[in-house]
Short mmCIF file of C-alpha atoms in Angstrom, two decimals:
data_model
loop_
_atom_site.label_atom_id
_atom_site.label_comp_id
_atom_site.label_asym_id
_atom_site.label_seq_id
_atom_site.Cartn_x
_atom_site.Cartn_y
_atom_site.Cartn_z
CA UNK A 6 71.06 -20.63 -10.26
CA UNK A 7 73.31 -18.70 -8.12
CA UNK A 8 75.01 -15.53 -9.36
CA UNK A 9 78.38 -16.84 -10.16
CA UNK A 10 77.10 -20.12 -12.23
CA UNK A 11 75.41 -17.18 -14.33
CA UNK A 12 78.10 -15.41 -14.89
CA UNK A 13 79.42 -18.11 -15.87
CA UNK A 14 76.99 -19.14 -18.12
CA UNK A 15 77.53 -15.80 -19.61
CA UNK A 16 81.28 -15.81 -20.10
CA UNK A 17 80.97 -19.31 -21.92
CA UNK A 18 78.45 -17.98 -24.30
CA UNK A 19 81.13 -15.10 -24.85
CA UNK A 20 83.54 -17.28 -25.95
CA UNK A 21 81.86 -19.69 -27.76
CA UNK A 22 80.49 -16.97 -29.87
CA UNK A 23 82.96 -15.14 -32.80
CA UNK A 24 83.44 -11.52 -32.55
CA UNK A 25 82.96 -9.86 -35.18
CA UNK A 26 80.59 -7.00 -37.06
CA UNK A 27 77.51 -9.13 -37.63
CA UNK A 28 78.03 -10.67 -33.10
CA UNK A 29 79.33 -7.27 -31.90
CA UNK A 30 75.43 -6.20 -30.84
CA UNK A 31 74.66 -10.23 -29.22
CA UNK A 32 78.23 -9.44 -27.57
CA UNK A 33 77.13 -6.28 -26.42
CA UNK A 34 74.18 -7.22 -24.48
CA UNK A 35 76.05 -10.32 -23.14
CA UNK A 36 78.20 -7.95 -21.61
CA UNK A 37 75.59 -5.87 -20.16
CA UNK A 38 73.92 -8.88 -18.34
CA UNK A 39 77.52 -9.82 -16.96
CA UNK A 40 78.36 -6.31 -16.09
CA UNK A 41 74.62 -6.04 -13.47
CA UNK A 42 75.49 -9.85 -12.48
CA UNK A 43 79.49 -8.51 -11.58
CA UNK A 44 77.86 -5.31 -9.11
CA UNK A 45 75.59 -7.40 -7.57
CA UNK A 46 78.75 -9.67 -7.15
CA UNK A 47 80.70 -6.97 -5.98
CA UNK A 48 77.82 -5.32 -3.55
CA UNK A 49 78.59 -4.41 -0.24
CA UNK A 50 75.40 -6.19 2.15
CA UNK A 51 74.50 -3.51 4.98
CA UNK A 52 74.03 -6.73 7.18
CA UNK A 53 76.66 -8.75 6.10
CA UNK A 54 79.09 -9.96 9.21
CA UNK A 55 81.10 -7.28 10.81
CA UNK A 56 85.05 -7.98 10.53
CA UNK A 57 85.08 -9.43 6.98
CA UNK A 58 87.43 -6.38 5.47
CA UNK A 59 90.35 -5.49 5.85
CA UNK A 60 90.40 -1.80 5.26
CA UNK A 61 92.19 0.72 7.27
CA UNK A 62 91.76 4.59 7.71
CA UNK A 63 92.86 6.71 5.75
CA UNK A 64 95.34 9.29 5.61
CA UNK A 65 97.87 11.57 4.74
CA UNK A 66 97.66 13.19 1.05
CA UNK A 67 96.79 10.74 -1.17
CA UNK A 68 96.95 7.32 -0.67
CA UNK A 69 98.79 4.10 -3.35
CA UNK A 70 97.56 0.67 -3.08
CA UNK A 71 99.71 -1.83 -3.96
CA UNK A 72 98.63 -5.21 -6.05
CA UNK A 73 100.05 -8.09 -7.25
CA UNK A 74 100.07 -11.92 -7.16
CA UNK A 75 101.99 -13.26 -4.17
CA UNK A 76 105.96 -12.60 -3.71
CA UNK A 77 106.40 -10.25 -5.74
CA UNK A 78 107.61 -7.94 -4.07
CA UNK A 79 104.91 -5.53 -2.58
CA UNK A 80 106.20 -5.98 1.51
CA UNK A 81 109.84 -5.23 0.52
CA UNK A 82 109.02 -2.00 -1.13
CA UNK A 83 106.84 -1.21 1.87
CA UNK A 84 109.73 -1.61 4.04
CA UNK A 85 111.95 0.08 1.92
CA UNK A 86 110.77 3.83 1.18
CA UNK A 87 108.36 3.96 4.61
CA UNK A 88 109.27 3.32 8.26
CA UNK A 89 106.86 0.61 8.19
CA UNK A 90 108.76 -2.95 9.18
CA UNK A 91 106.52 -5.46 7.36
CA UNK A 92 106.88 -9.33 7.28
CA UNK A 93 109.18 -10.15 4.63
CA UNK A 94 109.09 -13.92 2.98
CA UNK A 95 110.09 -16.35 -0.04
CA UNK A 96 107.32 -18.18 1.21
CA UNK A 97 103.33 -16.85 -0.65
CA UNK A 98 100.95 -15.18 1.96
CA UNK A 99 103.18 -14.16 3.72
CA UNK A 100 101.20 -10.59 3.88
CA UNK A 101 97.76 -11.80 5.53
CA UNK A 102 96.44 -8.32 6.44
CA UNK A 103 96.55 -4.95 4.61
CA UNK A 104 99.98 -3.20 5.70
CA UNK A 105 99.27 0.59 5.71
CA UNK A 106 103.08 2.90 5.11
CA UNK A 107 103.40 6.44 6.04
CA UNK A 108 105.84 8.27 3.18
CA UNK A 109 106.77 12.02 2.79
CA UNK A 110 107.65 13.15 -0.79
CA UNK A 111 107.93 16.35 -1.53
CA UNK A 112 106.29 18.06 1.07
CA UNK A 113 103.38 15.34 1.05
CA UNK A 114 102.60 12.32 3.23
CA UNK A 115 101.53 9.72 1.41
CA UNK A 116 99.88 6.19 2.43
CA UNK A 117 100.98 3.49 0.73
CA UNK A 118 99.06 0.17 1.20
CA UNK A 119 100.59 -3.38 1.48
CA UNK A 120 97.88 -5.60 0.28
CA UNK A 121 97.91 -9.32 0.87
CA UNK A 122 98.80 -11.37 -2.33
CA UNK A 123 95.78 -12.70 -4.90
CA UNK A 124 95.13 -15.28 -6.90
CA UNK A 125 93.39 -16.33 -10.21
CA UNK A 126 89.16 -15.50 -9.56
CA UNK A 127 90.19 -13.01 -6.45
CA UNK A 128 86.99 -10.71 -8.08
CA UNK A 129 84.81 -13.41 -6.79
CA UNK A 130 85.92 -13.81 -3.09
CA UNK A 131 88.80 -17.04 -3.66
CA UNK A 132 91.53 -16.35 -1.14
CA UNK A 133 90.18 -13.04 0.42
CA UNK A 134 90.68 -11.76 -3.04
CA UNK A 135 87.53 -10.03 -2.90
CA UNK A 136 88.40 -7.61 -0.01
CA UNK A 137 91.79 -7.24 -1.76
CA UNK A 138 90.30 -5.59 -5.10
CA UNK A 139 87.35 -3.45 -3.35
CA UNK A 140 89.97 -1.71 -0.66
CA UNK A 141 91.80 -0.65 -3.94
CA UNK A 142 89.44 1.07 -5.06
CA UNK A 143 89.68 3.36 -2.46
CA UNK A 144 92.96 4.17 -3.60
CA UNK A 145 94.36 7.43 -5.26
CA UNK A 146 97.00 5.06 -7.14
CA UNK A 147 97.20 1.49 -8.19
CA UNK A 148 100.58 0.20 -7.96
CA UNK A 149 100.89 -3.65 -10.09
CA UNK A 150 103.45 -5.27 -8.67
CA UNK A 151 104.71 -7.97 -11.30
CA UNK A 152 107.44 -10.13 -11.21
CA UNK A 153 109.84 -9.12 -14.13
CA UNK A 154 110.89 -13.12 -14.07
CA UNK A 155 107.58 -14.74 -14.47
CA UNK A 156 105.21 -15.01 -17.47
CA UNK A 157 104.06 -12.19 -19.16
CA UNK A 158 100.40 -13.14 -18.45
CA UNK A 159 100.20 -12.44 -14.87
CA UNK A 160 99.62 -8.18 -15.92
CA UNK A 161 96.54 -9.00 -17.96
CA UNK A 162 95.29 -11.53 -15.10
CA UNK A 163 95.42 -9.07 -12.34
CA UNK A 164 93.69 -6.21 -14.67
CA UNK A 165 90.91 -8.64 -15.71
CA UNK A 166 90.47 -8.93 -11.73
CA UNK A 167 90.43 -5.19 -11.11
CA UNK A 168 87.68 -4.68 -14.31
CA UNK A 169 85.91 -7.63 -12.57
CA UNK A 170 85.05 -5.07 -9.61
CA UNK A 171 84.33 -1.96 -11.65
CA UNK A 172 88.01 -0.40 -11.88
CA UNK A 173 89.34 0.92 -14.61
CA UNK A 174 93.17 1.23 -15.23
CA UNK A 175 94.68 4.53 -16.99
CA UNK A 176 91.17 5.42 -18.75
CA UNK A 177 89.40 8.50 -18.54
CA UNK A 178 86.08 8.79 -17.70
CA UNK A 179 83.80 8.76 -21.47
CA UNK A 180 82.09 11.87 -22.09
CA UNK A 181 78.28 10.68 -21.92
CA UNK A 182 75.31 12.11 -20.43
CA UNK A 183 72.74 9.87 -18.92
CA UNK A 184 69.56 11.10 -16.68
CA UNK A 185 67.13 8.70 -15.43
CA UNK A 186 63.59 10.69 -16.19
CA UNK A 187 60.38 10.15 -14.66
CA UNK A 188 58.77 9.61 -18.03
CA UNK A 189 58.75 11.03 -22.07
CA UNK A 190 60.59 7.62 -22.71
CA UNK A 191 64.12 7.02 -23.52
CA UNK A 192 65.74 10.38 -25.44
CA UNK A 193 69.16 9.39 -27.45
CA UNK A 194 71.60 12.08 -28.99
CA UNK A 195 74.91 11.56 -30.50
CA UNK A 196 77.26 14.89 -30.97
CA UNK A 197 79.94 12.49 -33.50
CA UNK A 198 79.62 9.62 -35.93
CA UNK A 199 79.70 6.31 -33.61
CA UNK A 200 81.99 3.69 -34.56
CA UNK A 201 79.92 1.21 -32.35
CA UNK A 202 77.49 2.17 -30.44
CA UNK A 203 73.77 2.36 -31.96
CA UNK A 204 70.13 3.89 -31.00
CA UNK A 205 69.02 0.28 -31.08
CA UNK A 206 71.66 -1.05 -28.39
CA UNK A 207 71.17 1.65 -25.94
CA UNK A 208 67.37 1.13 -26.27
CA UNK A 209 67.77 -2.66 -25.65
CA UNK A 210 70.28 -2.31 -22.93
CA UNK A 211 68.31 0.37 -21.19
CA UNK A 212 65.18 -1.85 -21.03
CA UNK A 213 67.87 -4.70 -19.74
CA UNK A 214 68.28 -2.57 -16.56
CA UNK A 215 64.65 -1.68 -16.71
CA UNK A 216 65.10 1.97 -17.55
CA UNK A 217 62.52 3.00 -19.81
CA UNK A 218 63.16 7.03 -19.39
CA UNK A 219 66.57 8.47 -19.77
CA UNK A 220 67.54 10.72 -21.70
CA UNK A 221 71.31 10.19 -23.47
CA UNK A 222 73.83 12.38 -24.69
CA UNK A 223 77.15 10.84 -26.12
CA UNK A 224 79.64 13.84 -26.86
CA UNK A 225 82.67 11.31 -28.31
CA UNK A 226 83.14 8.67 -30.44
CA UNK A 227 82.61 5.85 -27.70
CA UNK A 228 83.00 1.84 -27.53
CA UNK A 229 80.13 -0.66 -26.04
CA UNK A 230 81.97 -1.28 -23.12
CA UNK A 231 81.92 2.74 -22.42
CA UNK A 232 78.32 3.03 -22.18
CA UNK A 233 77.80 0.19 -20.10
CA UNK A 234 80.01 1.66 -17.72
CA UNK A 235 78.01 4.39 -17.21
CA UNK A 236 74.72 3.19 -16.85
CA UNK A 237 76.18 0.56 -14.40
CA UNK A 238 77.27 3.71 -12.56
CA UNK A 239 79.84 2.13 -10.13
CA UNK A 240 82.69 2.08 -12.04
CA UNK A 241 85.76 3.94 -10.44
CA UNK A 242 88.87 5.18 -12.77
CA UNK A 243 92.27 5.43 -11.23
CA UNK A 244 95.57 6.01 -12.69
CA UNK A 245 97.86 2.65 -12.74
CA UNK A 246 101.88 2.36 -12.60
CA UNK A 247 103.14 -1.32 -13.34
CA UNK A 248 105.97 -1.91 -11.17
CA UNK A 249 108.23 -4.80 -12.64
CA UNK A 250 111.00 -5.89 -9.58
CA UNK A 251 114.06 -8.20 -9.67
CA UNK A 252 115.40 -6.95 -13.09
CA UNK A 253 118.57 -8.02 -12.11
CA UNK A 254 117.69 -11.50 -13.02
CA UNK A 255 116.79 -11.10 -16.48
CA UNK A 256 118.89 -9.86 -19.36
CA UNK A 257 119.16 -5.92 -20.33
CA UNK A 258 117.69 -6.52 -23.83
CA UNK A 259 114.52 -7.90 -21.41
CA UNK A 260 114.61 -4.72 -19.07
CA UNK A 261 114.85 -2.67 -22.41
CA UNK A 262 111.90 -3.92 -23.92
CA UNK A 263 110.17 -3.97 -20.51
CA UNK A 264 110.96 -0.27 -19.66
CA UNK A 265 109.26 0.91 -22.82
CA UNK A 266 105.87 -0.11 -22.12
CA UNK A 267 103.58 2.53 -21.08
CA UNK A 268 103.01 3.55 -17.59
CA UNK A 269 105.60 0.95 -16.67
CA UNK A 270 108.93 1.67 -14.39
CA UNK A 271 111.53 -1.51 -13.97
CA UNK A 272 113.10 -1.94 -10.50
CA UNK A 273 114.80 -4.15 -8.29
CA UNK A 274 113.77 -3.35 -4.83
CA UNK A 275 116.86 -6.01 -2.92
CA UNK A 276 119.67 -4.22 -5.07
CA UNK A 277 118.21 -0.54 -5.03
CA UNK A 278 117.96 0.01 -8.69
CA UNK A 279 115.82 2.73 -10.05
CA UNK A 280 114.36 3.35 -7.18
CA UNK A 281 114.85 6.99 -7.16
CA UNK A 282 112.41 7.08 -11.07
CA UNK A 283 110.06 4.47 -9.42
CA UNK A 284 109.19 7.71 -6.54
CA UNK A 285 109.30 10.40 -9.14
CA UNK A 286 106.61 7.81 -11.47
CA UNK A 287 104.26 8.08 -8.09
CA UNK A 288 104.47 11.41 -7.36
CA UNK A 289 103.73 12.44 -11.03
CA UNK A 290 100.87 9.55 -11.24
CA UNK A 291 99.35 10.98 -8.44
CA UNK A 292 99.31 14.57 -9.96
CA UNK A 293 99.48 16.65 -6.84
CA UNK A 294 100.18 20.18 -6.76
CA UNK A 295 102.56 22.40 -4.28
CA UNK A 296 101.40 25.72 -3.88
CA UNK A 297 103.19 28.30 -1.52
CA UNK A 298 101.96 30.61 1.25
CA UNK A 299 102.88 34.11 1.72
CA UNK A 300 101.66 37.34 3.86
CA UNK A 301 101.85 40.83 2.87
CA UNK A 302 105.47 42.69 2.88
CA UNK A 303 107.22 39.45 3.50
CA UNK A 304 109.01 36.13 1.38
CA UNK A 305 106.78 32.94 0.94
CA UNK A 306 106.94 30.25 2.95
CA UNK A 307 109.01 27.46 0.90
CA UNK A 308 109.95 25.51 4.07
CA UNK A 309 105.65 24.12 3.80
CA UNK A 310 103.42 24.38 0.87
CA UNK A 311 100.12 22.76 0.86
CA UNK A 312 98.94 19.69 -1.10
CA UNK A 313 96.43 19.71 -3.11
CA UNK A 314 94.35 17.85 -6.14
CA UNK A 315 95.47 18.83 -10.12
CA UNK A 316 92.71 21.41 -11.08
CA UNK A 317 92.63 22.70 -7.79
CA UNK A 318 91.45 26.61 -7.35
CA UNK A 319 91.79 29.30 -4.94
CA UNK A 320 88.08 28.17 -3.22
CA UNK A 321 90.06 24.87 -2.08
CA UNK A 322 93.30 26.33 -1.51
CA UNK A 323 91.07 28.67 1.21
CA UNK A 324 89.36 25.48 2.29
CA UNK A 325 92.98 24.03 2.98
CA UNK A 326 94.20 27.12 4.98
CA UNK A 327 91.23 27.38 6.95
CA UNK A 328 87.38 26.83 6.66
CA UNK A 329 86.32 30.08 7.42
CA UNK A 330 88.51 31.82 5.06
CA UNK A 331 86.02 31.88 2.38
CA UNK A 332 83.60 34.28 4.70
CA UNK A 333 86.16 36.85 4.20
CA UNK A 334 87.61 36.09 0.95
CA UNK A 335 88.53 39.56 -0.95
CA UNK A 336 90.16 38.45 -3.91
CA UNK A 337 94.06 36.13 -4.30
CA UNK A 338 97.50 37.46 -5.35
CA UNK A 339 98.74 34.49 -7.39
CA UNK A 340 102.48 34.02 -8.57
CA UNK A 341 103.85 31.70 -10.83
CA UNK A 342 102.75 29.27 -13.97
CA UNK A 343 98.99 29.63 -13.74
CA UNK A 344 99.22 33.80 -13.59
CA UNK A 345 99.13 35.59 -16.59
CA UNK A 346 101.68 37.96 -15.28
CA UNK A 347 103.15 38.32 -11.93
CA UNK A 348 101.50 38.60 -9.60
CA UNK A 349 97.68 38.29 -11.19
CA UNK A 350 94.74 39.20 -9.04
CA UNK A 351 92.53 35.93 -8.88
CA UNK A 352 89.20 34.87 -7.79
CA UNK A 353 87.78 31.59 -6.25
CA UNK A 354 87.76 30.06 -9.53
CA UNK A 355 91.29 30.56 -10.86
CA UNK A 356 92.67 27.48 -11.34
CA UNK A 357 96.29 26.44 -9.75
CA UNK A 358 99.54 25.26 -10.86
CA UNK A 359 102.48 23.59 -9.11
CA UNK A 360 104.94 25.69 -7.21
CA UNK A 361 102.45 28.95 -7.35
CA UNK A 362 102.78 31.35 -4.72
CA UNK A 363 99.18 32.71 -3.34
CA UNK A 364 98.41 35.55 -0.83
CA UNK A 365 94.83 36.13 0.03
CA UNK A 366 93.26 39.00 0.70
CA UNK A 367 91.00 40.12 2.98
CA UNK A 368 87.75 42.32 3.52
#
């Protein structure tokens, strides 16, 4: 039996079996079987045939994949906020390779990625879909293209594509410890009440993946699903912005309701409506900070600031400048939101906040 006929097996148990307090543990070890049968799935083969992806380099600041289920929109918007002249089409697959866009927003150049259309079952390789869903994972950004005309169900389809490959939409990463030991057994600590998970499921799920020492320390109140995530250990999590385009064809109480969904932004690329929010959404999904250069005795530079990660410090600000800053690092003047007062004397560690102004000092 090949390893999609089990996981289908496995999904037709799932749904043949009620959910409730008495299943939830059967459920939860169904899951972790179809979670190892999904990487294996998902596995990249070191001597698979070259050519088979369609990935392209990477660059620029941060980089936004776009998804969604053909004509939807995904090429237009391309071709409308980046120089990049894609193929534009009523007709589906129209996009047959991924479509990389070079946009400046600002002061940073981000990539934004035209990938092709994908169907229903794309997490197991129908249509390409496959290389679709693993090159967004890669991504900084997942932008869901949906069509604001269509059935409502084509937003949890695409997500229960993207979980299929180990990506997880808008979630943070749960706050669990887990070491694989050489021995003294399997060691399980919980810092809050659990509303789910048990010593007896992570014992049996452990010995599922053959792990018989670990040690295990959950730190929140966590769900099933949480802690198989983590001993999987593949699973990426990436912020997502739901795009809905051609709300000029449905009514305003539809937009209305539409636009107050969470992490959602209602366009219509053809007409140019909201277009200017839908850039703002990106730019504060991708939470990148500006911070501002200046030498001693003169004005910052505001013309250029450099881009860098939220949670950034002065070490990677240095690394930014210039490698070999850090071998004569003294100490950083900082202005702005993340200085106590102005300006603060800072060390490699300070952390950084958007629109500071930094001077380094040397030995």
């Amino acid at each position: 039996m090949g390893i999609l006929e089990k996981i289908a097996e496995i999904e037709r148990e799932m749904s043949r079996t009620q959910k409730n307090k008495a299943t939830e543990y059967h459920l939860g070890l169904l899951k972790g079987k179809l979670a190892r049968y999904r990487a294996e799935l998902v596995e990249v083969k070191s001597g698979g045939p070259k050519g088979e992806g369609f990935d392209v380099k990477r660059s620029g600041d941060a980089r936004v994949a776009m998804i969604g289920f053909p004509s939807v929109g995904k090429s237009t918007l391309l071709s409308n906020i980046t120089d990049t002249e894609a193929a534009v089409s009523n007709i589906d697959f129209t996009t047959l390779q991924a479509t990389p866009g070079r946009w400046e927003y600002n002061g940073a150049v981000i990539q934004l990625l035209d990938l092709p259309g994908i169907i229903e079952g794309a997490s197991q390789g129908i249509g390409r879909g496959k290389q679709v869903v693993s090159t967004a994972r890669t991504a900084d950004l997942i932008l869901m293209m949906l069509d604001a005309t269509k059935s409502h169900l084509q937003r949890p389809l695409l997500e229960k594509e993207l979980e299929a490959v180990g990506i997880r939409l808008n979630k943070n990463t749960p706050n669990i410890y887990y070491k694989i030991k050489t021995g003294g057994g399997i060691s399980y600590n919980a810092m809050c009440k659990q509303s789910h998970l048990t010593e007896k499921f992570v014992y049996q799920l452990l010995h599922q993946y053959r792990v018989f020492n670990a040690e295990v320390l959950v730190r929140e109140d966590v769900t099933i699903d949480d802690f198989i995530d983590v001993v999987v250990g593949n699973r990426i999590y990436l912020p997502c912005l739901y795009v809905y385009n051609k709300i000029d064809a449905i009514t305003i109480e539809e937009v209305d309701r539409i636009a107050r969904e969470d992490h959602t932004v209602v366009v219509s690329i053809e007409k140019d409506l909201n277009m200017d929010a839908l850039k703002q959404s990106i730019w504060e999904s991708l939470d990148l900070l500006r911070v501002y250069t200046k030498r001693h005795g003169e004005f910052p530079d505001f013309s250029e600031g450099l881009i860098l990660r939220k949670g950034a410090t002065v070490e990677e600000c240095c690394r930014a400048i210039h490698k070999t800053l850090l071998d004569t690092f003294k100490y950083a003047l900082v202005w702005g939101k993340s200085s106590k007062h102005n300006p603060q004397r800072a060390g490699l560690s300070h952390l950084l906040c958007n629109d500071d102004v930094i001077q380094i000092v040397r030995k």
